[in-house]
Amino acid sequence: MIASPARSAYHTVVVGAGIIGLYTAYHLAHAGAGPILVLDRGFLSSGASGRNGGGVRQQWETPATIRLARESVAAYRRFGREFGYNIWFRQSGYVFVAEDEGQLARLRRVNAVVRGEGLVSRVIDAAEVLRLVPGIRPDAILGGTYLRTDGILYPFPALWGLYEAVRALGVEVLLGVEVTGIHAPGGRVAAVETSLGRIATEHCVNAAGGWSGELSRRAGLDVPNVTTRHEILATEPLKPFLDPMVVRVSDGLYFSQTMRGEIVGGIAPSATLATPPGMGSSLDFLARMSRGLVGLFPQFRSLRVLRAWSGYYDDTPDGFPVIGTDARLPGFVHANGFGGHGFMLAPASAQRVARAVLGEPSDLDPHLFGPQRFSEPGRALPTERLQLG
Ligand SMILES: Cc1cc2nc3c(=O)[nH]c(=O)nc-3n(C[C@H](O)[C@H](O)[C@H](O)COP(=O)(O)OP(=O)(O)OC[C@H]3O[C@@H](n4cnc5c(N)ncnc54)[C@H](O)[C@@H]3O)c2cc1C
């Protein structure tokens, strides 16, 4: 049975109970704002937040992303103390691997930016890759980069911990309720239209993940967000041998080993095949993923796949998320466009979303993160292109 909202009017309605929506509700409630209502048409973890690889890295091409990632790592380190849930965050590093000089040169540039932000990443040679990734075919790699404080977490307890925390702070979370439109009679958000009827609110946060573009368009806003389906698999367990997350630059192949011993990973979608509908798995993905893994570890030839699934990325043209109030529709706040990396950026990003709702000044560059940036004339600003793993 779906519950009804306890009130007829709210300070903020957050659309989406994924990691971004829940963290935003948490920061808002923590700041004393309210009443707050979180609506999700699915179940907790039905979106990308319950379908991802759990990777948390700070190796990025731009200082702006590195800062959000570093702050988020600090938040995940204290998650257990703050929320009473163990998210099994282990800082066992990320290894990016290059197969040729061009890729290695790119990683060297990334490394310089990361080190410039005070993080001790380093360029490593093939021998060190082999030490960190035992069993990898030495002739398949030239070198790479490594940052030990990157890591992997288990996404589900993060959602459960936040869900309980926000409810304890008085936030209402209703699952199975769809937001179908935005009511903005005077050109400002006044209510959300939902499958339960109209609910009055001063602010609406669009944290709808891969469906955020759809919601913005329902609000009459033209946005460039694009939804792409990404697949992922888990193999049968192997004896523990691998600590870091491994990412190959050439094709976005990434994999890590869970504490149960499974290899979990994915690869960039095929550039030529049309995206199949739904959130299942495709033969094309299984074939490319198997070729990728067996190419690096011939001993994986007989390793069996136990599960495979997919989820949606919410991509933006420049690779930065969209955070802030939409000037075209006051009261409508974007918290979307996180591509394949929303979990690792969530704690710090959601704090900026909450500030936008509260009308507080932001330390984020609006030319990089603001909703208006896509319509800036002659825009030639940095892009965040390390959209791998
Ligand atoms: C295969 C895969 C691997 C990934 N690996 C990583 C990784 O290793 N590290 C990392 O940081 N990130 C990773 N990501 C990306 C990460 O999972 C997402 O960026 C992040 O979870 C987005 O969180 P969200 O809260 O914005 O969206 P979601 O978790 O998708 O939540 C959005 C919610 O909005 C709800 N919703 C949508 N429209 C409506 C509506 N109209 N009304 C009501 N509810 C609505 C949906 O039901 C959904 O629950 C991966 C993603 C995928 C698919």
mmCIF file of N, CA and C and ligand atoms in Angstrom, residues 15-21 39-43 45-56 94 177-180 207-211 214-215 218 230-232 245 254 309-313 335-336 338-345 389, ligand 1:
data_model
loop_
_atom_site.group_PDB
_atom_site.id
_atom_site.type_symbol
_atom_site.label_atom_id
_atom_site.label_comp_id
_atom_site.label_asym_id
_atom_site.label_seq_id
_atom_site.Cartn_x
_atom_site.Cartn_y
_atom_site.Cartn_z
ATOM 1 N N VAL A 15 12.705 14.891 -5.943
ATOM 2 C CA VAL A 15 12.261 13.807 -6.829
ATOM 3 C C VAL A 15 13.424 12.844 -7.022
ATOM 4 N N GLY A 16 13.272 11.623 -6.514
ATOM 5 C CA GLY A 16 14.322 10.611 -6.624
ATOM 6 C C GLY A 16 14.907 10.283 -5.263
ATOM 7 N N ALA A 17 14.791 9.001 -4.886
ATOM 8 C CA ALA A 17 15.360 8.553 -3.606
ATOM 9 C C ALA A 17 16.615 7.732 -3.845
ATOM 10 N N GLY A 18 17.424 8.178 -4.828
ATOM 11 C CA GLY A 18 18.743 7.578 -5.025
ATOM 12 C C GLY A 18 19.733 8.264 -4.092
ATOM 13 N N ILE A 19 21.010 8.025 -4.340
ATOM 14 C CA ILE A 19 22.039 8.574 -3.441
ATOM 15 C C ILE A 19 22.026 10.106 -3.455
ATOM 16 N N ILE A 20 21.735 10.704 -4.619
ATOM 17 C CA ILE A 20 21.752 12.171 -4.705
ATOM 18 C C ILE A 20 20.546 12.757 -3.967
ATOM 19 N N GLY A 21 19.361 12.200 -4.220
ATOM 20 C CA GLY A 21 18.158 12.731 -3.576
ATOM 21 C C GLY A 21 18.201 12.559 -2.066
ATOM 22 N N LEU A 39 10.131 11.863 -3.031
ATOM 23 C CA LEU A 39 9.235 10.977 -3.782
ATOM 24 C C LEU A 39 10.037 10.137 -4.762
ATOM 25 N N ASP A 40 9.702 8.870 -4.861
ATOM 26 C CA ASP A 40 10.341 8.010 -5.864
ATOM 27 C C ASP A 40 9.294 7.061 -6.418
ATOM 28 N N ARG A 41 9.269 6.954 -7.737
ATOM 29 C CA ARG A 41 8.245 6.086 -8.329
ATOM 30 C C ARG A 41 8.626 4.612 -8.227
ATOM 31 N N GLY A 42 9.891 4.340 -7.931
ATOM 32 C CA GLY A 42 10.339 2.956 -7.801
ATOM 33 C C GLY A 42 10.492 2.577 -6.336
ATOM 34 N N PHE A 43 11.381 1.632 -6.088
ATOM 35 C CA PHE A 43 11.706 1.242 -4.716
ATOM 36 C C PHE A 43 13.084 1.793 -4.384
ATOM 37 N N SER A 45 16.716 2.061 -4.136
ATOM 38 C CA SER A 45 17.804 1.427 -4.902
ATOM 39 C C SER A 45 17.357 0.891 -6.259
ATOM 40 N N SER A 46 16.176 1.292 -6.747
ATOM 41 C CA SER A 46 15.751 0.803 -8.067
ATOM 42 C C SER A 46 16.479 1.524 -9.202
ATOM 43 N N GLY A 47 17.022 2.706 -8.942
ATOM 44 C CA GLY A 47 17.755 3.445 -9.969
ATOM 45 C C GLY A 47 19.222 3.042 -9.997
ATOM 46 N N ALA A 48 20.036 3.897 -10.603
ATOM 47 C CA ALA A 48 21.464 3.586 -10.762
ATOM 48 C C ALA A 48 22.162 3.402 -9.413
ATOM 49 N N SER A 49 21.631 4.033 -8.371
ATOM 50 C CA SER A 49 22.289 3.926 -7.059
ATOM 51 C C SER A 49 22.301 2.496 -6.530
ATOM 52 N N GLY A 50 21.402 1.663 -7.028
ATOM 53 C CA GLY A 50 21.405 0.259 -6.618
ATOM 54 C C GLY A 50 21.944 -0.654 -7.706
ATOM 55 N N ARG A 51 22.637 -0.073 -8.704
ATOM 56 C CA ARG A 51 23.054 -0.883 -9.855
ATOM 57 C C ARG A 51 24.499 -0.619 -10.262
ATOM 58 N N ASN A 52 25.255 0.034 -9.399
ATOM 59 C CA ASN A 52 26.581 0.500 -9.845
ATOM 60 C C ASN A 52 27.721 -0.348 -9.308
ATOM 61 N N GLY A 53 28.942 0.067 -9.675
ATOM 62 C CA GLY A 53 30.127 -0.702 -9.325
ATOM 63 C C GLY A 53 30.757 -0.318 -8.001
ATOM 64 N N GLY A 54 30.222 0.700 -7.331
ATOM 65 C CA GLY A 54 30.736 1.078 -6.010
ATOM 66 C C GLY A 54 32.109 1.741 -6.024
ATOM 67 N N GLY A 55 32.573 2.147 -7.191
ATOM 68 C CA GLY A 55 33.898 2.766 -7.270
ATOM 69 C C GLY A 55 33.873 4.210 -6.786
ATOM 70 N N VAL A 56 34.921 4.583 -6.050
ATOM 71 C CA VAL A 56 35.024 5.947 -5.502
ATOM 72 C C VAL A 56 36.434 6.438 -5.791
ATOM 73 N N TYR A 94 42.834 2.886 -6.922
ATOM 74 C CA TYR A 94 42.383 2.750 -8.311
ATOM 75 C C TYR A 94 43.639 2.709 -9.174
ATOM 76 N N VAL A 177 5.593 6.588 -5.832
ATOM 77 C CA VAL A 177 4.839 7.795 -6.215
ATOM 78 C C VAL A 177 5.589 8.513 -7.337
ATOM 79 N N GLU A 178 4.928 8.697 -8.463
ATOM 80 C CA GLU A 178 5.576 9.341 -9.611
ATOM 81 C C GLU A 178 5.263 10.832 -9.657
ATOM 82 N N VAL A 179 6.282 11.619 -9.982
ATOM 83 C CA VAL A 179 6.059 13.049 -10.245
ATOM 84 C C VAL A 179 5.826 13.189 -11.745
ATOM 85 N N THR A 180 4.657 13.669 -12.096
ATOM 86 C CA THR A 180 4.275 13.709 -13.513
ATOM 87 C C THR A 180 4.411 15.103 -14.124
ATOM 88 N N ALA A 207 16.343 15.179 -8.746
ATOM 89 C CA ALA A 207 17.396 14.177 -8.513
ATOM 90 C C ALA A 207 16.921 12.852 -9.098
ATOM 91 N N ALA A 208 16.395 12.939 -10.318
ATOM 92 C CA ALA A 208 15.759 11.771 -10.935
ATOM 93 C C ALA A 208 16.728 10.928 -11.759
ATOM 94 N N GLY A 209 18.036 11.128 -11.598
ATOM 95 C CA GLY A 209 19.035 10.278 -12.250
ATOM 96 C C GLY A 209 18.822 10.212 -13.758
ATOM 97 N N GLY A 210 18.822 9.009 -14.299
ATOM 98 C CA GLY A 210 18.676 8.816 -15.746
ATOM 99 C C GLY A 210 17.357 9.316 -16.305
ATOM 100 N N TRP A 211 16.450 9.692 -15.445
ATOM 101 C CA TRP A 211 15.150 10.222 -15.892
ATOM 102 C C TRP A 211 15.057 11.726 -15.633
ATOM 103 N N GLU A 214 13.867 13.810 -18.589
ATOM 104 C CA GLU A 214 12.415 13.649 -18.774
ATOM 105 C C GLU A 214 11.656 14.578 -17.812
ATOM 106 N N LEU A 215 12.099 14.633 -16.547
ATOM 107 C CA LEU A 215 11.401 15.473 -15.565
ATOM 108 C C LEU A 215 11.564 16.956 -15.903
ATOM 109 N N ARG A 218 9.324 17.782 -18.621
ATOM 110 C CA ARG A 218 7.939 17.870 -18.136
ATOM 111 C C ARG A 218 7.689 19.227 -17.482
ATOM 112 N N HIS A 230 24.100 1.379 -19.268
ATOM 113 C CA HIS A 230 25.402 0.730 -19.072
ATOM 114 C C HIS A 230 25.204 -0.600 -18.368
ATOM 115 N N GLU A 231 25.937 -1.600 -18.862
ATOM 116 C CA GLU A 231 25.788 -2.947 -18.302
ATOM 117 C C GLU A 231 26.958 -3.278 -17.381
ATOM 118 N N ILE A 232 26.725 -4.256 -16.532
ATOM 119 C CA ILE A 232 27.718 -4.631 -15.521
ATOM 120 C C ILE A 232 27.471 -6.096 -15.166
ATOM 121 N N MET A 245 40.534 -1.112 -7.696
ATOM 122 C CA MET A 245 39.705 -1.064 -8.901
ATOM 123 C C MET A 245 40.669 -0.846 -10.065
ATOM 124 N N TYR A 254 36.448 -1.822 -16.716
ATOM 125 C CA TYR A 254 36.793 -1.648 -15.300
ATOM 126 C C TYR A 254 36.346 -2.872 -14.528
ATOM 127 N N TRP A 309 23.477 -7.177 -15.143
ATOM 128 C CA TRP A 309 22.339 -6.260 -15.082
ATOM 129 C C TRP A 309 22.777 -4.932 -15.699
ATOM 130 N N SER A 310 21.902 -3.950 -15.708
ATOM 131 C CA SER A 310 22.298 -2.652 -16.252
ATOM 132 C C SER A 310 21.572 -1.530 -15.528
ATOM 133 N N GLY A 311 21.972 -0.326 -15.827
ATOM 134 C CA GLY A 311 21.351 0.857 -15.230
ATOM 135 C C GLY A 311 21.608 2.034 -16.147
ATOM 136 N N TYR A 312 21.060 3.177 -15.785
ATOM 137 C CA TYR A 312 21.162 4.345 -16.664
ATOM 138 C C TYR A 312 22.135 5.387 -16.137
ATOM 139 N N TYR A 313 23.005 5.845 -17.039
ATOM 140 C CA TYR A 313 23.812 7.033 -16.773
ATOM 141 C C TYR A 313 22.980 8.241 -17.216
ATOM 142 N N ALA A 335 19.880 18.570 -9.668
ATOM 143 C CA ALA A 335 20.858 17.748 -8.944
ATOM 144 C C ALA A 335 21.031 16.502 -9.801
ATOM 145 N N ASN A 336 21.560 16.704 -10.989
ATOM 146 C CA ASN A 336 21.567 15.590 -11.955
ATOM 147 C C ASN A 336 22.753 15.686 -12.912
ATOM 148 N N PHE A 338 25.031 13.230 -13.477
ATOM 149 C CA PHE A 338 26.231 12.672 -12.841
ATOM 150 C C PHE A 338 26.880 11.538 -13.637
ATOM 151 N N GLY A 339 26.362 11.247 -14.821
ATOM 152 C CA GLY A 339 26.990 10.232 -15.666
ATOM 153 C C GLY A 339 27.180 8.923 -14.924
ATOM 154 N N GLY A 340 28.385 8.376 -15.011
ATOM 155 C CA GLY A 340 28.669 7.101 -14.355
ATOM 156 C C GLY A 340 29.384 7.267 -13.038
ATOM 157 N N HIS A 341 29.230 8.451 -12.398
ATOM 158 C CA HIS A 341 30.065 8.714 -11.226
ATOM 159 C C HIS A 341 29.342 9.439 -10.109
ATOM 160 N N GLY A 342 28.017 9.286 -10.078
ATOM 161 C CA GLY A 342 27.240 10.031 -9.091
ATOM 162 C C GLY A 342 27.421 9.547 -7.672
ATOM 163 N N PHE A 343 27.725 8.272 -7.517
ATOM 164 C CA PHE A 343 27.877 7.782 -6.148
ATOM 165 C C PHE A 343 29.111 8.406 -5.502
ATOM 166 N N MET A 344 30.202 8.444 -6.266
ATOM 167 C CA MET A 344 31.457 8.932 -5.680
ATOM 168 C C MET A 344 31.441 10.446 -5.455
ATOM 169 N N LEU A 345 30.538 11.151 -6.120
ATOM 170 C CA LEU A 345 30.498 12.609 -5.973
ATOM 171 C C LEU A 345 29.324 13.071 -5.106
ATOM 172 N N GLY A 389 35.271 3.931 -15.953
ATOM 173 C CA GLY A 389 35.271 3.186 -14.687
ATOM 174 C C GLY A 389 34.516 3.883 -13.602
HETATM 175 C C1 LIG B 1 26.409 -0.011 -14.443
HETATM 176 C C2 LIG B 1 26.703 1.229 -13.652
HETATM 177 C C3 LIG B 1 27.909 1.333 -12.958
HETATM 178 C C4 LIG B 1 28.198 2.487 -12.222
HETATM 179 N N1 LIG B 1 29.350 2.534 -11.485
HETATM 180 C C5 LIG B 1 29.584 3.601 -10.681
HETATM 181 C C6 LIG B 1 30.710 3.625 -9.818
HETATM 182 O O1 LIG B 1 31.504 2.690 -9.771
HETATM 183 N N2 LIG B 1 30.879 4.722 -9.027
HETATM 184 C C7 LIG B 1 30.013 5.792 -9.053
HETATM 185 O O2 LIG B 1 30.234 6.772 -8.350
HETATM 186 N N3 LIG B 1 28.938 5.783 -9.857
HETATM 187 C C8 LIG B 1 28.698 4.716 -10.660
HETATM 188 N N4 LIG B 1 27.597 4.700 -11.464
HETATM 189 C C9 LIG B 1 26.752 5.898 -11.525
HETATM 190 C C10 LIG B 1 25.920 6.059 -10.281
HETATM 191 O O3 LIG B 1 25.276 4.845 -9.967
HETATM 192 C C11 LIG B 1 24.909 7.173 -10.514
HETATM 193 O O4 LIG B 1 25.558 8.337 -10.997
HETATM 194 C C12 LIG B 1 24.193 7.536 -9.224
HETATM 195 O O5 LIG B 1 23.714 6.383 -8.577
HETATM 196 C C13 LIG B 1 23.051 8.478 -9.554
HETATM 197 O O6 LIG B 1 22.288 8.645 -8.399
HETATM 198 P P1 LIG B 1 20.926 9.420 -8.491
HETATM 199 O O7 LIG B 1 20.403 9.479 -7.120
HETATM 200 O O8 LIG B 1 21.137 10.688 -9.238
HETATM 201 O O9 LIG B 1 20.018 8.535 -9.477
HETATM 202 P P2 LIG B 1 19.256 7.148 -9.249
HETATM 203 O O10 LIG B 1 19.931 6.288 -8.273
HETATM 204 O O11 LIG B 1 19.012 6.601 -10.616
HETATM 205 O O12 LIG B 1 17.900 7.599 -8.598
HETATM 206 C C14 LIG B 1 16.940 8.329 -9.326
HETATM 207 C C15 LIG B 1 15.594 7.910 -8.799
HETATM 208 O O13 LIG B 1 14.620 8.786 -9.351
HETATM 209 C C16 LIG B 1 13.429 8.065 -9.497
HETATM 210 N N5 LIG B 1 12.597 8.785 -10.472
HETATM 211 C C17 LIG B 1 12.907 9.081 -11.744
HETATM 212 N N6 LIG B 1 11.926 9.793 -12.314
HETATM 213 C C18 LIG B 1 10.962 9.946 -11.380
HETATM 214 C C19 LIG B 1 9.689 10.591 -11.369
HETATM 215 N N7 LIG B 1 9.232 11.243 -12.435
HETATM 216 N N8 LIG B 1 8.956 10.541 -10.234
HETATM 217 C C20 LIG B 1 9.430 9.884 -9.128
HETATM 218 N N9 LIG B 1 10.620 9.263 -9.094
HETATM 219 C C21 LIG B 1 11.383 9.300 -10.202
HETATM 220 C C22 LIG B 1 13.885 6.696 -9.965
HETATM 221 O O14 LIG B 1 12.927 5.705 -9.663
HETATM 222 C C23 LIG B 1 15.194 6.507 -9.202
HETATM 223 O O15 LIG B 1 15.044 5.713 -8.041
HETATM 224 C C24 LIG B 1 27.277 3.567 -12.212
HETATM 225 C C25 LIG B 1 26.068 3.467 -12.891
HETATM 226 C C26 LIG B 1 25.770 2.310 -13.600
HETATM 227 C C27 LIG B 1 24.469 2.218 -14.330
#
